[in-house]
Amino acid sequence: SVHNEVLEGGTVNLGYGKDPFSKRFETEILHYHFRELIKADLREEAFSISDVLRGGAVQTAISNASARAATRDPRLLEAVRGEQDTAFQIEALSSILVNAASGVDVGRTPEQLRAEIQALRDQNARLRAAIDRDFRAYSNLIRPKAPSVQSVRAALGEREAFVSVAGEDDTTIVWTIARTGDVVVHVARDWSAKRVKDVVAKLRFGLAPDISSISDVPAFDLGLAHELYAGLFAPVASAWAASDTLIFST
């Protein structure tokens, strides 16, 4: 299933390719699966999918560069270079394929390009499998598995709680996980990601305004702050009420 693939690998490839259109399609499938898990009140399963959906390409690129620079094993370095180079080639050829399929003369037929891309995918998969098999510590660093509720709990102190906020187009979902007790989830259906972003921006401006005089400091909007708290965090307060420290992920 989609969920099992996410738990095992941290990312999911449903077999639709790596071009921008296919990746967007895969993302839409994950969003649909995520919403269905929320509807079914499968809290722990939805939590892992949510983290994958919020994964950033920039952070992945930084992790790739950092891990590649840190390795000192020549065999690992060669395998990593090969995996990353084939991934770059796949991306470049996929862009060329889009042009070729549109009738642009790129010097090769779409069939030839598809065959080249498939050969590179096979090579990339073999290199990745070798890295996963022979260099497990590196593999876990560069492709960490999506966190489970159990792994989050194991990392928490006795009086700590973890609060995860995931914004969607029309709702915002808040998970609260403490060291013990039930996972508490609140689906704020009238709080879209855009609404949350706008409210937070207004509140942050009240704390760090762009002003030239102390007399220009605006009054902090307590009413708006309470509206945000009541809409998102009050419904899950029972899970973190006994905690001294809250750890947020947005």
Coordinates of C-alpha atoms in Angstrom, one line a residue:
S1 CA 0.0 0.0 0.0
V2 CA 1.0 3.6 -0.3
H3 CA 1.2 4.0 3.5
N4 CA 3.5 0.9 3.9
E5 CA 5.8 2.3 1.2
V6 CA 6.0 5.6 3.0
L7 CA 6.8 4.0 6.3
E8 CA 9.5 1.8 4.8
G9 CA 11.3 4.3 2.7
G10 CA 10.4 7.8 3.8
T11 CA 9.4 8.7 0.3
V12 CA 7.1 7.0 -2.2
N13 CA 7.5 6.2 -5.9
L14 CA 4.2 4.9 -7.3
G15 CA 5.8 4.1 -10.7
Y16 CA 4.6 7.1 -12.7
G17 CA 8.1 8.5 -13.5
K18 CA 10.1 11.4 -12.3
D19 CA 9.1 14.2 -14.6
P20 CA 7.3 17.2 -13.0
F21 CA 3.8 16.1 -14.1
S22 CA 4.3 12.6 -12.7
K23 CA 5.6 13.9 -9.4
R24 CA 2.7 16.2 -9.1
F25 CA 0.3 13.2 -9.8
E26 CA 2.1 11.2 -7.1
T27 CA 1.7 14.1 -4.6
E28 CA -2.0 14.3 -5.4
I29 CA -2.4 10.6 -4.6
L30 CA -0.6 11.1 -1.3
H31 CA -2.9 14.0 -0.4
Y32 CA -5.9 11.9 -1.2
H33 CA -4.6 9.0 0.9
F34 CA -3.8 11.4 3.7
R35 CA -7.4 12.9 3.7
E36 CA -8.9 9.4 3.7
L37 CA -6.8 8.4 6.8
I38 CA -8.0 11.5 8.6
K39 CA -11.6 10.8 7.7
A40 CA -11.1 7.2 9.1
D41 CA -9.5 8.6 12.3
L42 CA -6.3 6.6 11.6
R43 CA -4.2 9.1 13.5
E44 CA -0.8 7.4 13.6
E45 CA -0.9 6.4 9.9
A46 CA -1.9 9.9 8.8
F47 CA 1.0 11.4 10.9
S48 CA 3.6 9.6 8.8
I49 CA 2.0 10.6 5.5
S50 CA 1.8 14.2 6.7
D51 CA 5.5 14.4 7.3
V52 CA 6.3 13.1 3.8
L53 CA 4.0 15.6 2.2
R54 CA 5.8 18.4 4.0
G55 CA 9.3 17.2 3.0
G56 CA 11.3 19.9 1.2
A57 CA 13.5 19.6 -1.9
V58 CA 15.9 22.2 -0.5
Q59 CA 16.5 20.3 2.7
T60 CA 17.0 17.1 0.7
A61 CA 19.6 18.8 -1.5
I62 CA 21.4 20.1 1.6
S63 CA 21.4 16.7 3.2
N64 CA 22.7 15.1 0.0
A65 CA 25.6 17.6 -0.2
S66 CA 26.4 17.4 3.5
A67 CA 26.4 13.6 3.6
R68 CA 28.4 13.3 0.4
A69 CA 31.1 15.7 1.8
A70 CA 31.2 13.9 5.1
T71 CA 31.9 10.4 3.7
R72 CA 35.5 9.2 3.7
D73 CA 35.0 5.7 2.4
P74 CA 36.1 5.6 -1.3
R75 CA 33.5 2.9 -2.2
L76 CA 30.7 4.8 -0.6
L77 CA 31.8 8.0 -2.3
E78 CA 31.8 6.4 -5.7
A79 CA 28.4 4.8 -5.2
V80 CA 26.9 8.1 -4.0
R81 CA 28.4 10.0 -6.9
G82 CA 26.9 7.4 -9.3
E83 CA 23.5 7.6 -7.7
Q84 CA 23.3 11.4 -7.7
D85 CA 24.7 11.7 -11.2
T86 CA 22.2 9.2 -12.7
A87 CA 19.4 11.1 -10.8
F88 CA 20.5 14.4 -12.4
Q89 CA 20.7 12.7 -15.8
I90 CA 17.2 11.3 -15.4
E91 CA 15.8 14.7 -14.5
A92 CA 17.6 16.4 -17.5
L93 CA 16.4 13.7 -20.0
S94 CA 12.9 13.9 -18.7
S95 CA 12.8 17.6 -19.5
I96 CA 14.1 16.9 -23.0
L97 CA 11.5 14.2 -23.4
V98 CA 8.7 16.7 -22.7
N99 CA 10.0 18.8 -25.5
A100 CA 10.4 15.9 -27.9
A101 CA 6.8 14.7 -27.1
S102 CA 5.6 18.2 -28.1
G103 CA 7.2 17.9 -31.5
V104 CA 10.5 19.8 -30.8
D105 CA 13.5 18.3 -32.7
V106 CA 15.9 17.3 -29.9
G107 CA 18.0 14.9 -32.0
R108 CA 16.4 11.8 -30.5
T109 CA 12.9 10.3 -30.7
P110 CA 10.7 10.0 -27.7
E111 CA 11.1 6.3 -27.8
Q112 CA 14.9 6.6 -27.6
L113 CA 14.7 9.0 -24.7
R114 CA 12.3 6.8 -22.8
A115 CA 14.7 3.8 -23.3
E116 CA 17.7 5.9 -22.0
I117 CA 15.7 7.1 -19.0
Q118 CA 14.6 3.6 -18.1
A119 CA 18.2 2.4 -18.3
L120 CA 19.3 5.2 -16.0
R121 CA 16.5 4.4 -13.6
D122 CA 17.6 0.8 -13.5
Q123 CA 21.2 1.8 -12.8
N124 CA 20.1 4.3 -10.2
A125 CA 18.0 1.6 -8.4
R126 CA 21.0 -0.8 -8.4
L127 CA 23.2 1.9 -6.9
R128 CA 20.7 2.8 -4.3
A129 CA 20.1 -0.8 -3.3
A130 CA 23.9 -1.3 -2.9
I131 CA 24.1 1.8 -0.7
D132 CA 21.2 0.6 1.4
R133 CA 22.8 -2.9 1.7
D134 CA 26.4 -2.0 2.3
F135 CA 26.2 1.4 4.0
R136 CA 23.1 1.3 6.2
A137 CA 24.2 4.2 8.5
Y138 CA 24.6 6.5 5.5
S139 CA 21.3 5.4 4.0
N140 CA 19.5 6.2 7.2
L141 CA 21.0 9.6 7.2
I142 CA 20.2 10.6 3.6
R143 CA 16.9 8.8 3.3
P144 CA 15.4 8.8 6.8
K145 CA 12.1 6.9 7.3
A146 CA 9.0 8.9 7.9
P147 CA 8.7 9.3 11.7
S148 CA 6.1 7.1 13.5
V149 CA 4.3 8.1 16.6
Q150 CA 6.4 5.5 18.5
S151 CA 9.7 7.0 17.4
V152 CA 8.5 10.5 18.4
R153 CA 7.5 9.3 21.8
A154 CA 10.8 7.6 22.3
A155 CA 12.6 10.9 21.7
L156 CA 10.5 12.9 24.2
G157 CA 11.3 13.6 27.8
E158 CA 9.0 12.8 30.6
R159 CA 7.4 16.3 30.6
E160 CA 7.7 17.1 26.9
A161 CA 5.0 17.0 24.2
F162 CA 5.3 17.2 20.4
V163 CA 2.9 19.3 18.4
S164 CA 2.7 18.9 14.6
V165 CA 0.8 21.3 12.5
A166 CA -0.1 20.4 8.8
G167 CA -1.9 22.9 6.7
E168 CA -4.1 21.9 3.7
D169 CA -6.0 24.0 1.2
D170 CA -9.2 24.0 3.3
T171 CA -8.2 22.6 6.7
T172 CA -5.3 22.5 9.3
I173 CA -4.6 19.4 11.2
V174 CA -2.9 19.4 14.6
W175 CA -1.4 16.4 16.2
T176 CA -0.3 16.3 19.8
I177 CA 1.9 13.5 21.1
A178 CA 3.1 13.1 24.7
R179 CA 5.4 10.5 26.2
T180 CA 2.3 8.6 27.3
G181 CA -1.4 8.7 26.6
D182 CA -3.4 8.9 23.5
V183 CA -2.5 10.8 20.3
V184 CA -4.8 13.7 20.2
V185 CA -5.7 15.1 16.7
H186 CA -7.8 18.2 15.8
V187 CA -9.0 18.9 12.3
A188 CA -9.7 22.6 12.1
R189 CA -11.9 22.7 9.0
D190 CA -12.4 26.5 9.0
W191 CA -8.6 27.2 9.2
S192 CA -6.9 26.9 5.8
A193 CA -3.2 27.0 5.5
K194 CA -3.5 30.5 4.0
R195 CA -5.6 31.7 6.9
V196 CA -3.1 30.4 9.4
K197 CA -0.2 32.0 7.5
D198 CA -1.9 35.3 7.3
V199 CA -2.8 35.3 11.0
V200 CA 0.7 34.3 12.1
A201 CA 2.2 37.1 9.9
K202 CA 0.0 39.7 11.6
L203 CA 0.9 38.5 15.0
R204 CA 4.7 38.3 14.2
F205 CA 4.6 41.9 12.9
G206 CA 3.2 43.0 16.3
L207 CA 6.3 41.4 17.9
A208 CA 8.9 42.5 15.4
P209 CA 7.5 45.5 13.5
D210 CA 9.5 47.5 10.9
I211 CA 9.5 50.8 12.7
S212 CA 11.9 53.7 13.4
S213 CA 10.6 54.8 16.8
I214 CA 9.6 53.0 19.9
S215 CA 6.4 55.0 19.9
D216 CA 5.4 53.3 16.7
V217 CA 5.3 49.9 18.2
P218 CA 1.8 48.5 17.5
A219 CA -0.3 46.9 20.3
F220 CA -0.1 43.2 20.2
D221 CA -3.4 41.7 19.0
L222 CA -4.4 39.5 21.9
G223 CA -7.8 38.9 20.4
L224 CA -6.3 37.5 17.2
A225 CA -3.7 35.4 19.2
H226 CA -6.5 33.9 21.2
E227 CA -8.5 33.2 18.0
L228 CA -5.5 31.2 16.7
Y229 CA -5.1 29.4 20.0
A230 CA -8.8 28.5 20.3
G231 CA -9.0 27.4 16.7
L232 CA -5.9 25.2 16.6
F233 CA -4.4 24.4 19.9
A234 CA -7.1 24.5 22.6
P235 CA -8.8 21.3 21.3
V236 CA -5.6 19.3 21.8
A237 CA -4.6 21.0 25.1
S238 CA -5.5 17.9 27.1
A239 CA -2.5 16.1 25.6
W240 CA 0.1 18.7 26.5
A241 CA -1.4 20.3 29.6
A242 CA 1.0 18.4 32.0
S243 CA 4.1 19.2 29.9
D244 CA 6.7 21.8 30.7
T245 CA 8.1 21.9 27.1
L246 CA 6.3 21.9 23.8
I247 CA 8.2 21.0 20.6
F248 CA 6.5 22.3 17.4
S249 CA 6.8 21.1 13.9
T250 CA 5.1 23.1 11.1

